[in-house]
Coordinates of C-alpha atoms and ligand atoms in Angstrom, one line a residue:
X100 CA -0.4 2.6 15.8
X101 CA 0.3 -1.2 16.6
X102 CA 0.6 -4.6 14.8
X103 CA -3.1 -4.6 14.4
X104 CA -3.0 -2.1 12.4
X105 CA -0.5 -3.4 10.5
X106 CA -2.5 -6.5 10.3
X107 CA -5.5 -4.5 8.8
X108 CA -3.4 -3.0 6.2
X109 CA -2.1 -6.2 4.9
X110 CA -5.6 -8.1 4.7
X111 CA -6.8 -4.4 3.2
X112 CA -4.2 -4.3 0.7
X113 CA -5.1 -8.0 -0.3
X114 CA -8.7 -7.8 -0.4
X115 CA -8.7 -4.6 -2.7
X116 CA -6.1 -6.0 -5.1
X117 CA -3.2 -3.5 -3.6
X118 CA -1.0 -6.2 -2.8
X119 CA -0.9 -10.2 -3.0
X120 CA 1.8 -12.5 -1.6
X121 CA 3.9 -13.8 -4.3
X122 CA 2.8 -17.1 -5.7
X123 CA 0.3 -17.5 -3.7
X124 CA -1.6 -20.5 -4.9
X125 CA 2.0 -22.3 -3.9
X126 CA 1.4 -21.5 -0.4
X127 CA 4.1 -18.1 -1.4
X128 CA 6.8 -16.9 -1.0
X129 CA 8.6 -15.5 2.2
X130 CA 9.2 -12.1 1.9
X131 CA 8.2 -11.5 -2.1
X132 CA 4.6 -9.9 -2.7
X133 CA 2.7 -8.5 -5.9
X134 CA 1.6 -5.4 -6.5
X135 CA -2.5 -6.1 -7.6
X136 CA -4.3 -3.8 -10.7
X137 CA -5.0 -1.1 -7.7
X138 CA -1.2 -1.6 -6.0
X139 CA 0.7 -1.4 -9.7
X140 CA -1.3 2.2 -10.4
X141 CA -0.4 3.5 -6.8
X142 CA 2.9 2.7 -7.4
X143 CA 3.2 4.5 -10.5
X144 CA 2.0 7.9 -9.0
X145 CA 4.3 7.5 -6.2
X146 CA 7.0 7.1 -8.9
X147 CA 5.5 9.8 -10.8
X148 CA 5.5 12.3 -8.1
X149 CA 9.3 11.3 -7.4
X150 CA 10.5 11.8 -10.7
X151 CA 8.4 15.1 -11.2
X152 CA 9.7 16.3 -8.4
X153 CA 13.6 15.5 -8.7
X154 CA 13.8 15.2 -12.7
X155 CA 11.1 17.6 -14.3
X156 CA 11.5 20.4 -11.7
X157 CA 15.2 20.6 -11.2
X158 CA 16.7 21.7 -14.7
X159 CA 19.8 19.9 -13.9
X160 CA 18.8 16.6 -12.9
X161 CA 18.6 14.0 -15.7
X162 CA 17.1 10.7 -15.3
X163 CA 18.8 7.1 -16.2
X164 CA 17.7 3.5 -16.5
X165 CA 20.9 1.2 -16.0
X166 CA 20.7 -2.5 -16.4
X167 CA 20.5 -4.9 -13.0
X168 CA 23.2 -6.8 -13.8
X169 CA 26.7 -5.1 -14.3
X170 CA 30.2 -6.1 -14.5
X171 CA 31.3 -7.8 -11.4
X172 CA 33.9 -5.3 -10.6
X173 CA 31.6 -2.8 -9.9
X174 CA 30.8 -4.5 -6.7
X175 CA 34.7 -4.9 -5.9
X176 CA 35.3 -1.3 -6.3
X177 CA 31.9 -0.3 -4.4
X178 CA 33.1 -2.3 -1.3
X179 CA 29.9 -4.4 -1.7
X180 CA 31.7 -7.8 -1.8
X181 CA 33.8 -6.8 0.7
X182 CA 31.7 -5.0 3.6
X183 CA 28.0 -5.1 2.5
X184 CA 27.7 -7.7 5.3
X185 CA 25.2 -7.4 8.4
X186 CA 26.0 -9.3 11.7
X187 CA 23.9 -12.3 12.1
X188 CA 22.9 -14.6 15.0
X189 CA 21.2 -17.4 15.7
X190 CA 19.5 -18.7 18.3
X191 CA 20.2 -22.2 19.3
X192 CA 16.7 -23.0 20.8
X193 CA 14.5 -21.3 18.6
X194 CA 16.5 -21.6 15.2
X195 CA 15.6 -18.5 14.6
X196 CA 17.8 -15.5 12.4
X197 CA 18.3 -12.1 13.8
X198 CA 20.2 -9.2 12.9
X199 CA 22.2 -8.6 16.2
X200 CA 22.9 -4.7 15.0
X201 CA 18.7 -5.2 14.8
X202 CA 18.1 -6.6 18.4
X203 CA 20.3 -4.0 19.5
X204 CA 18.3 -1.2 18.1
X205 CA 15.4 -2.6 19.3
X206 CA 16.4 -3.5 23.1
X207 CA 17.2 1.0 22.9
X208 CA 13.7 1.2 21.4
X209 CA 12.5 -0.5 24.8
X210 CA 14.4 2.2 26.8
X211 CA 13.1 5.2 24.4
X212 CA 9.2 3.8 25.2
X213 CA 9.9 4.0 29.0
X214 CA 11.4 7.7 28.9
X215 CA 8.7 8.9 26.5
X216 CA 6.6 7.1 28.9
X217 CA 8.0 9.1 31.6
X218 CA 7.4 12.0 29.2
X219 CA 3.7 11.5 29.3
X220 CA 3.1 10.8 32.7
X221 CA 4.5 13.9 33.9
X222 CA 3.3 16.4 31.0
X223 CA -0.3 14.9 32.2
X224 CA 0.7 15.8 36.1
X225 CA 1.6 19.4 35.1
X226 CA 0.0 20.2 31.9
X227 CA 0.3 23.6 30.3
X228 CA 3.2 24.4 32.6
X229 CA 5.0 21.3 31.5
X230 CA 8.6 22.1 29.7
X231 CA 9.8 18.8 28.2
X232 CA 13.2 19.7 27.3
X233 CA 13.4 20.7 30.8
X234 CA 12.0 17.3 32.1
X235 CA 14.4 15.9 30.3
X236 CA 17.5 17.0 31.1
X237 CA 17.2 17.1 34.8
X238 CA 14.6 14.3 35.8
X239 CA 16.7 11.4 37.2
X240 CA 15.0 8.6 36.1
X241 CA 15.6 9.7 32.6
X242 CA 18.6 10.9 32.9
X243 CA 19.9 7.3 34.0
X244 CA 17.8 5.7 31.0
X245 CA 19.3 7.9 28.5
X246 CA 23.2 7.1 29.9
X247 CA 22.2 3.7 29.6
X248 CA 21.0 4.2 25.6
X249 CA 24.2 6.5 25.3
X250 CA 26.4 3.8 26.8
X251 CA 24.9 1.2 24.6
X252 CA 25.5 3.1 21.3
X253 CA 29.0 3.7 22.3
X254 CA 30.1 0.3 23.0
X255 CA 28.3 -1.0 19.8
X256 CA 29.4 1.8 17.5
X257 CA 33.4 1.1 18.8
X258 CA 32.2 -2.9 18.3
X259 CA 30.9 -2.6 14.7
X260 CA 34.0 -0.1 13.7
X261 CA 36.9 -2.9 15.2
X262 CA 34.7 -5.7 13.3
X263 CA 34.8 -7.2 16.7
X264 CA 31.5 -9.3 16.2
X265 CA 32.9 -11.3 19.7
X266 CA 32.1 -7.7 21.8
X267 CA 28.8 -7.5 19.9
X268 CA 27.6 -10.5 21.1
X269 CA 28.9 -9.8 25.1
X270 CA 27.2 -6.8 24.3
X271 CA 23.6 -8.7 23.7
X272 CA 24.4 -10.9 26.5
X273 CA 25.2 -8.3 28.6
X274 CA 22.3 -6.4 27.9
X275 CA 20.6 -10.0 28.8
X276 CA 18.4 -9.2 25.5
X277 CA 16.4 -12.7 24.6
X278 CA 14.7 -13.9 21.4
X279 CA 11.8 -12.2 20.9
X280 CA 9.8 -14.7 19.6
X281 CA 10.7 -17.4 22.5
X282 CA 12.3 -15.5 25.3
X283 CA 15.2 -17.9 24.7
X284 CA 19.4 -16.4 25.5
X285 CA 20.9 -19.1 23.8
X286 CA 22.7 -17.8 21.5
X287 CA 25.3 -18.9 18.7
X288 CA 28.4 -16.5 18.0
X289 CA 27.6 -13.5 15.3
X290 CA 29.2 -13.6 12.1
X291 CA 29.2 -11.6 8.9
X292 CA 26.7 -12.9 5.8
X293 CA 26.9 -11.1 2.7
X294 CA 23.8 -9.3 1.8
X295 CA 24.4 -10.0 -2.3
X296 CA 22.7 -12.5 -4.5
X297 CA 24.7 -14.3 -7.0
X298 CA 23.7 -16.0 -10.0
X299 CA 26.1 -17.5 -13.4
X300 CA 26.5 -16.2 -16.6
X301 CA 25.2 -18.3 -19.4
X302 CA 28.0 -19.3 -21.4
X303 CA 30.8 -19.0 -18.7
X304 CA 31.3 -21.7 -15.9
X305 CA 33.2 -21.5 -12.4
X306 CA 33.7 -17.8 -10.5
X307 CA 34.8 -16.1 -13.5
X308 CA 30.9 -16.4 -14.5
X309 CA 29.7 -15.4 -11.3
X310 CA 27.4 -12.1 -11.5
X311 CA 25.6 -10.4 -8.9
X312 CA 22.3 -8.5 -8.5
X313 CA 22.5 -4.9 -7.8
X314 CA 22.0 -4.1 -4.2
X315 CA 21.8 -0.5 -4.8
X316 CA 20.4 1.2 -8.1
X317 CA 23.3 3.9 -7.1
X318 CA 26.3 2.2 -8.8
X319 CA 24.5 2.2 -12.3
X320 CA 24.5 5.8 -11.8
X321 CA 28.0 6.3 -11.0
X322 CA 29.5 4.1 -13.4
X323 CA 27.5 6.1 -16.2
X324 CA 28.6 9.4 -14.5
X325 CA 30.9 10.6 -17.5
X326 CA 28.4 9.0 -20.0
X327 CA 25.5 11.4 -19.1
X328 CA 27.7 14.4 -18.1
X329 CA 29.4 14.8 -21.9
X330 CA 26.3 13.4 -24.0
X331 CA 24.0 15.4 -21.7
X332 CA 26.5 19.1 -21.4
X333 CA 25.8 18.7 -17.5
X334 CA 27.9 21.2 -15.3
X335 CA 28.4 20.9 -12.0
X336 CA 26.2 20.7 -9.4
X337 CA 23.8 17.9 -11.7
X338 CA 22.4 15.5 -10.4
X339 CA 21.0 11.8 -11.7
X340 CA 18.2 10.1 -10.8
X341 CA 16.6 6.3 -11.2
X342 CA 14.5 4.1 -10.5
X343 CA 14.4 0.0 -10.3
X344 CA 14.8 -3.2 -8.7
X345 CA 17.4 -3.7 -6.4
X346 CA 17.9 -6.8 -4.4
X347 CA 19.3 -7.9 -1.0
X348 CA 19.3 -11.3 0.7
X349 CA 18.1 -9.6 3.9
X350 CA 19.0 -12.2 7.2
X351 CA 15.2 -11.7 8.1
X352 CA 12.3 -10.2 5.8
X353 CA 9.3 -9.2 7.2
X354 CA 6.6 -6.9 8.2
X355 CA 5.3 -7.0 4.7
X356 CA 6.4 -4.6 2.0
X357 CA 8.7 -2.8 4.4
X358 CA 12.2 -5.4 3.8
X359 CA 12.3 -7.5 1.4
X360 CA 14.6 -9.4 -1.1
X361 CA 13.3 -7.6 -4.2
X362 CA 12.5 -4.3 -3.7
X363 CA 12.0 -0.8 -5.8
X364 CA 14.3 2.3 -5.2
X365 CA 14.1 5.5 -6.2
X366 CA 17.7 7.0 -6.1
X367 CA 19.3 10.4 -7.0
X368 CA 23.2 11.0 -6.9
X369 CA 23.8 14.6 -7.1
X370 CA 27.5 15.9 -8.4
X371 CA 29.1 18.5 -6.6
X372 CA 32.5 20.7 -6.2
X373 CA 34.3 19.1 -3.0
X374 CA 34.3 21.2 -0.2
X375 CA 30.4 22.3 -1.3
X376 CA 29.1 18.8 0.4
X377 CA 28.0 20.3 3.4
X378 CA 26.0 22.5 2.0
X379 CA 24.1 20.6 -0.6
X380 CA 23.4 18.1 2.1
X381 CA 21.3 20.4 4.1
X382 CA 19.5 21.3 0.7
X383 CA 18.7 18.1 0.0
X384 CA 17.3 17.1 3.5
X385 CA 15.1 20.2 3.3
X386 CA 14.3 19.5 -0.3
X387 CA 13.2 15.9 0.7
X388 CA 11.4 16.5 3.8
X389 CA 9.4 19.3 1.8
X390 CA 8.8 16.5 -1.0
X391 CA 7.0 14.1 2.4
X392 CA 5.2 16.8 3.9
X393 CA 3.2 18.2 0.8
X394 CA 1.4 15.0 0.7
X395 CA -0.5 15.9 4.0
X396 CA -0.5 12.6 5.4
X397 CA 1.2 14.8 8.7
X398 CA 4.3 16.2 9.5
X399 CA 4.4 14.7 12.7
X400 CA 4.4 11.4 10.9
X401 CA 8.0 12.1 10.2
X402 CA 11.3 12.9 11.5
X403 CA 15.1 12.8 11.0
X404 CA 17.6 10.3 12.6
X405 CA 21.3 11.2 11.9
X406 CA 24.0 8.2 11.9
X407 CA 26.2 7.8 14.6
X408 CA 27.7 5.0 12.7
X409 CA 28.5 6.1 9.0
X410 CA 28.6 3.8 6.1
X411 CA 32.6 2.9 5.1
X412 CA 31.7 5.7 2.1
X413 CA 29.8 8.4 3.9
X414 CA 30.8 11.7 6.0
X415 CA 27.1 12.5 6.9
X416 CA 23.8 10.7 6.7
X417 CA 20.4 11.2 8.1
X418 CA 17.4 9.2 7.5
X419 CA 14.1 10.3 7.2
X420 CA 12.4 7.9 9.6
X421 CA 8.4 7.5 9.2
X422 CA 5.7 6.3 12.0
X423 CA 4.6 2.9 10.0
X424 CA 2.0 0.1 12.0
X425 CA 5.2 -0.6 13.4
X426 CA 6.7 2.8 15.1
X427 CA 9.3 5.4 13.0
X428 CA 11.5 3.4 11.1
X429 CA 13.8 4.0 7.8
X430 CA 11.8 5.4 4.8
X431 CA 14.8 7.1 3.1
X432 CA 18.0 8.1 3.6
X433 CA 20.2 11.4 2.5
X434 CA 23.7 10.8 2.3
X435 CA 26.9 12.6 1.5
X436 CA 29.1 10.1 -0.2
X437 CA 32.4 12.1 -0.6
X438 CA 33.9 11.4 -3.5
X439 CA 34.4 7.7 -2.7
X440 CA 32.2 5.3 -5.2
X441 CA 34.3 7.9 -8.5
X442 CA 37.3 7.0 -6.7
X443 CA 36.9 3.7 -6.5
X444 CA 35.7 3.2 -10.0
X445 CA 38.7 5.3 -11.3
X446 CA 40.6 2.9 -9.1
X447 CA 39.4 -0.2 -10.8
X448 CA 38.7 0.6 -14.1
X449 CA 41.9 2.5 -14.8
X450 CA 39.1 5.2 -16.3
X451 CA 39.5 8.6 -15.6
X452 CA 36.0 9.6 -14.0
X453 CA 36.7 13.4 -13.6
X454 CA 34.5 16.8 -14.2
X455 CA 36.6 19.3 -16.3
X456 CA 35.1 22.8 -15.0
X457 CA 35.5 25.1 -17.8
X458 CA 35.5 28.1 -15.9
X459 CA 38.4 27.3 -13.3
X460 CA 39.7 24.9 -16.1
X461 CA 40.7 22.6 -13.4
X462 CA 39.7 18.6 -13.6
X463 CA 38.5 17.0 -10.4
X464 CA 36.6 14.6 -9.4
X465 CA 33.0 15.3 -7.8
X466 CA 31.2 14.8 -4.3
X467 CA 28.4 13.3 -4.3
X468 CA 25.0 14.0 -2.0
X469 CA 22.7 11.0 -2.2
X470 CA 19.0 10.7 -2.0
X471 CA 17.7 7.3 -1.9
X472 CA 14.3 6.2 -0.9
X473 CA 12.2 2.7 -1.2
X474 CA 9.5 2.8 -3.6
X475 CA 7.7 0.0 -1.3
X476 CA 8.9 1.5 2.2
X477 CA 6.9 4.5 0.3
X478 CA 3.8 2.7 -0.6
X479 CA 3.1 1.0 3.1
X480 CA 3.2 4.4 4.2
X481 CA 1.1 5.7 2.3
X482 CA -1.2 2.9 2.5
X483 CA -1.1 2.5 6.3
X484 CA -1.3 6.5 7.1
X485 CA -4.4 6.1 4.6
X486 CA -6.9 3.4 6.5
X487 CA -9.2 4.9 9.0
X488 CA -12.6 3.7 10.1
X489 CA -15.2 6.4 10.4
X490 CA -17.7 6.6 12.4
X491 CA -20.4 8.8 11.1
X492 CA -23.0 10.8 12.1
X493 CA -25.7 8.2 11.7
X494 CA -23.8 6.1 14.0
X495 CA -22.4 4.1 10.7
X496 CA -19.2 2.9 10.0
X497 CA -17.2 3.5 6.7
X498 CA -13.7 2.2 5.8
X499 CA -12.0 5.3 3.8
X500 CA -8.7 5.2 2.4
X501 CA -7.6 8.7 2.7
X502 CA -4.7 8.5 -0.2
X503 CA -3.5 11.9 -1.1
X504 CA -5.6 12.8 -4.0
X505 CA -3.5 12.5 -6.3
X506 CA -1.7 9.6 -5.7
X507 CA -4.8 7.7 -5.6
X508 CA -4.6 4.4 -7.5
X509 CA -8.3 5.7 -9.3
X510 CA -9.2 9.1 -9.6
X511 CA -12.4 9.6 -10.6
X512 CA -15.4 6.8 -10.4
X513 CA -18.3 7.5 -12.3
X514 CA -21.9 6.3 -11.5
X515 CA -24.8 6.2 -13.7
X516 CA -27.7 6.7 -11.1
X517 CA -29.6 4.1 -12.8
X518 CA -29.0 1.5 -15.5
X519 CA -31.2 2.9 -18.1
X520 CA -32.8 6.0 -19.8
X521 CA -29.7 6.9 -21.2
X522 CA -27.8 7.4 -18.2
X523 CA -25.5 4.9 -18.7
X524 CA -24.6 6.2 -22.5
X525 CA -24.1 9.6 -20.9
X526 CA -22.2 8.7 -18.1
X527 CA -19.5 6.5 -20.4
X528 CA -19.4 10.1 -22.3
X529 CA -18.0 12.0 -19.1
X530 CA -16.0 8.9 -18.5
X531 CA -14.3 9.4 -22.1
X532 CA -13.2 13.1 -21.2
X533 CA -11.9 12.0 -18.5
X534 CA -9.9 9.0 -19.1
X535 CA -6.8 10.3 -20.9
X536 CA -5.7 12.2 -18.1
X537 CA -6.7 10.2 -15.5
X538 CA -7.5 6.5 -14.0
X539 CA -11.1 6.3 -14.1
X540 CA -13.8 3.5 -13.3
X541 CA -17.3 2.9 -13.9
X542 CA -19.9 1.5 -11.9
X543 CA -23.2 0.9 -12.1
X544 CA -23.9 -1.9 -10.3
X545 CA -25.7 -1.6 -6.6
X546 CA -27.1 1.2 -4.9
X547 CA -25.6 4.3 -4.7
X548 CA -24.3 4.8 -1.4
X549 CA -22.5 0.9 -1.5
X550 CA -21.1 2.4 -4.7
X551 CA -19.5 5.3 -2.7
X552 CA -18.3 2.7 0.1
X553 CA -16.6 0.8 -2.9
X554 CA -15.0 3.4 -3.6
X555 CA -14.0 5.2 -0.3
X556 CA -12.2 1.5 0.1
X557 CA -9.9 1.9 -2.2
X558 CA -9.6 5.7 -1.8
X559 CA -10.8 7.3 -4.8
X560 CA -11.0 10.9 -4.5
X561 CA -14.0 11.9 -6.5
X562 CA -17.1 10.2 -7.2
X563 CA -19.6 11.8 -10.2
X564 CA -22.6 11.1 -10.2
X565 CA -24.9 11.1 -13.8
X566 CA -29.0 11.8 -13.2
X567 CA -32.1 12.3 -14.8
X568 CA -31.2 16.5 -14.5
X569 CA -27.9 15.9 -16.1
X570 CA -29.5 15.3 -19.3
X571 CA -31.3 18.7 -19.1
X572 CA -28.9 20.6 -17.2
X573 CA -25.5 19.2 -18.6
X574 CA -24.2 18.9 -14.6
X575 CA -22.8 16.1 -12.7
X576 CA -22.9 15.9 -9.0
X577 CA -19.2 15.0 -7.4
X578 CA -19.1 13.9 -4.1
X579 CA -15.7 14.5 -2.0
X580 CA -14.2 11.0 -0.6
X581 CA -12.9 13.1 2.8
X582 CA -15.6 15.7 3.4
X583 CA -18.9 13.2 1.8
X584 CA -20.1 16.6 0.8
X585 CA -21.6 17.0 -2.6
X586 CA -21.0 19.6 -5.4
X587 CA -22.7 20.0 -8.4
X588 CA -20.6 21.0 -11.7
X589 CA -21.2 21.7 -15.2
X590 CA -19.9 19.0 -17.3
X591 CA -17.5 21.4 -19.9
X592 CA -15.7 22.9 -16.6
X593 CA -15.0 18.9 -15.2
X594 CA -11.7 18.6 -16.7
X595 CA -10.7 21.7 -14.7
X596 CA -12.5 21.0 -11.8
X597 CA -11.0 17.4 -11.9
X598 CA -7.6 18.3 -12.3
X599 CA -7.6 21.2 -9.6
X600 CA -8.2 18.7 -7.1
X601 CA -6.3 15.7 -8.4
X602 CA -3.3 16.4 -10.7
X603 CA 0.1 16.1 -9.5
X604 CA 0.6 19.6 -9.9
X605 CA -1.9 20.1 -6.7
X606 CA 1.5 18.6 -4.5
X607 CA 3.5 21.2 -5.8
X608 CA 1.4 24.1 -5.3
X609 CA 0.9 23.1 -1.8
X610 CA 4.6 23.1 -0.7
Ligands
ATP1192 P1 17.7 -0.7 6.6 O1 18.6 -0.1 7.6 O2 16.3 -0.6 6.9 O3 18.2 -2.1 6.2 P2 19.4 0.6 4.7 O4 19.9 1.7 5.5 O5 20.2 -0.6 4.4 O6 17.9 0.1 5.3 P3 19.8 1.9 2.2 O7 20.9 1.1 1.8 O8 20.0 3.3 2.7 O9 18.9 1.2 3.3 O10 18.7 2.0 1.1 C1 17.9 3.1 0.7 C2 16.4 2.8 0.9 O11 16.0 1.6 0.2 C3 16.0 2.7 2.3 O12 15.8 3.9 2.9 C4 14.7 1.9 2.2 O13 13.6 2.7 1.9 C5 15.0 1.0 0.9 N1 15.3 -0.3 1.3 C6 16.5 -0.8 1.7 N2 16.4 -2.1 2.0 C7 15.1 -2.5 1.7 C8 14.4 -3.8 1.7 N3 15.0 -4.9 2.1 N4 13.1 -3.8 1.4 C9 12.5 -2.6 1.0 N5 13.1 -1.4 0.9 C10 14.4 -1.4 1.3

């Protein structure tokens, strides 16, 4: 995995119509990409998968779709105006923006290489015999490197809970960490930037007008919480989920699709008793993790990073990190959010927001366990798990994208051997069965194996191919993107055949 890779992905992603930067013809736009006709039907099925899997299997989770913009208290009671801040610093050489919470991170990346480097070297020196946890906690060398990661999360961690932003930066000077773009350690004092966009009201001038847009899709669920639990007869544990835009003036945007200013989420609160957090928070981690790892793309490519440091709202919180082009980083997080954002909304809107349990007829209001992951964090990794170069056994080369099946932006490509004796009629028939279930395109044009590379390209699962026999015999031949092998099938079982290997019911049969 390396920035090459990531490189590939992104000149991939634009070549197939995946993804395009925004406005292009205007030179773009930092940060803010399109999704092309191939990226906007990926998307969907990642969407679709999520809300299959949280709304349409769990009989007590509902789904919502709140509005961006909401009433500026919101953000008030939510503690987004106040706190939703991230430390910022510049460099005085460079003019460049960092995140100094970010260059911290990254200086204890540079320590973790070394000691998994460590790790390596000395499982290659005593092989089979080699006991890593062992290694670990008595070699010297990484003993000393892990005090100094342990001593560096403790000084930032007390730094970041006192607000003390002058300890955070004698903490990067101390740890004499430099731009990384021009080596420079001139730096300016870090300070707190708020993370919100503002915009004005139409009709209403000065800061009463001012309106924000939603950072997290969360707060349209909480604010509704009463809404959907009486119109909706919810009990206790229930759980809402939604998707949308949420936005974020993030201090630096880049590596693509993974931060940006507009971005998707996919969010579930979940209701519970108090005192039950604990244990719905281990459910959902499990639930979730489950959810990555029936895609196949490797459970390896995954793991779980618990927060030292807790959000103001939070008494546990783990993120499910993933290994994108550029190392394991943030895909989604599971959080247990107390019953803070109800309290707060009670707080401010003088509203009772309480669940009446009928049984223990007592009124209280509800923890909640949070799911929350980014639609687009979700797509790069699918997208950059996906590319592989093949060699073949011809000695050949072949660019596949190896999209789970059925998350593939086109399912099903059919191909008319040739352009005429009725091949082309027949082959638009199979297309027509096909079609209501399923993205489906057809090709006629070029020779049959550049037709297949087309396709492998963009990572379409199945290829059928209409001959001469099919006329006679009423069978297709399909030809698996992963294994190249080749099967044929009578037409009247292709819808079955079709759907065994590409439906979204496939994921769930596999987990
Ligand atoms: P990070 O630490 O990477 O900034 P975060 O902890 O602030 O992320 P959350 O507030 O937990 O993120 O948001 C939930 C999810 O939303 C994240 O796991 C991520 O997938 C997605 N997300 C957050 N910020 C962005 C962004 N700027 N661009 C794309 N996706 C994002």
């Amino acid at each position: 995995m390396s920035d090459d890779l990531l490189k590939k992905v992104i000149s991939h992603a634009k070549e197939y119509g995946f993804v395009f930067p925004s406005s292009e013809i205007y030179d773009g736009l930092s940060a803010a990409y399109d999704y092309g006709q191939l990226g906007a039907e990926l998307k969907n099925n990642i969407k679709h998968y999520w809300w299959t899997a949280m709304v349409r299997m769990h009989d007590n989770i509902v789904g919502l779709d709140a509005s961006i913009f909401m009433h500026p208290k919101t953000w008030k009671a939510s503690g987004h105006i106040d706190a939703f801040n991230d430390p910022l610093i510049d460099n005085k050489d460079s003019n460049k923006r960092y995140r100094a919470d970010v260059l911290i991170e990254d200086h204890i990346g540079k320590i973790e290489a070394k000691i998994q480097k460590d790790v390596a070297k000395a499982l290659k020196r005593f092989g089979d015999a080699f006991d890593e946890a062992e290694f670990r906690s008595t070699n010297g060398r990484v003993l000393d490197r892990q005090k100094q990661i342990d001593d560096i999360n403790v000084r930032f961690k007390s730094a970041m809970e006192a607000e003390d932003l002058v300890a955070v930066k004698q903490l990067i000077e101390d740890l004499d960490i430099a731009d990384p773009d021009t080596g420079s350690r001139n730096w300016t004092d870090v300070r707190q930037f708020n993370l919100m966009f503002k915009t004005e009201l139409g009709a209403v001038s000065g800061e009463s007008g001012v309106i924000y847009l939603r950072p997290e899709t969360a707060q349209g669920i909480f604010v509704n919480f009463l809404n959907v639990q009486k119109s909706g007869r919810m009990k206790i544990p229930f759980g809402i989920a939604q998707i949308g835009k949420a936005f974020r003036n993030e201090i630096i945007a880049r590596q693509f699709i993974f931060r940006m200013r507009e971005f998707e989420q996919m969010e579930m609160q979940f209701f519970v008793k108090p005192g039950t957090q604990a244990e719905w928070y281990a459910y959902w981690k499990e639930a979730r993790i489950k959810w990555h790892n029936a895609l196949g793309l490797g459970e390896d490519m995954y793991r779980f990073h618990d927060h030292i440091k807790l959000a103001h709202y939070a008494d546990a919180a783990s993120d499910i990190e993933f290994n994108f082009p550029m190392g394991f980083k943030e895909l989604e997080g599971v959080h247990s959010r107390t019953d803070f954002d109800l309290n707060q909304h009670e707080a401010h809107s003088n509203k009772k927001l309480r669940y009446f349990d009928p049984e223990t007829q007592e009124s209280y209001v509800p923890y909640v366990v949070e799911t929350s992951i980014g639609l687009d964090r979700m797509f790069l990794a699918t997208l950059s798990a996906a590319l592989q170069e093949e060699t073949l056994e011809d000695g050949s080369t072949r660019t596949v994208l190896r999209i789970p099946a059925p998350l593939a932006p086109v399912k099903v490509a059919i191909l008319p051997l040739l352009k005429k004796d009725g091949l082309p009629e027949k082959a638009r028939e199979i297309m027509a069965m096909l079609q209501m279930d399923h993205n489906v395109q057809y090709d006629e044009k070029d020779a049959i194996g550049r037709r297949y590379r087309r396709q492998d390209a963009i990572g379409t699962p199945l290829c059928i191919t209409v001959d001469h026999d099919t006329l006679i015999d009423h069978a297709v031949t399909i030809r698996d993107r992963d294994t190249m092998t080749q099967e044929r099938v009578a037409i009247d079982q292709l819808v079955a055949v079709v759907a065994g290997k590409v439906s979204i019911a496939q994921l769930f049969k596999a987990s």
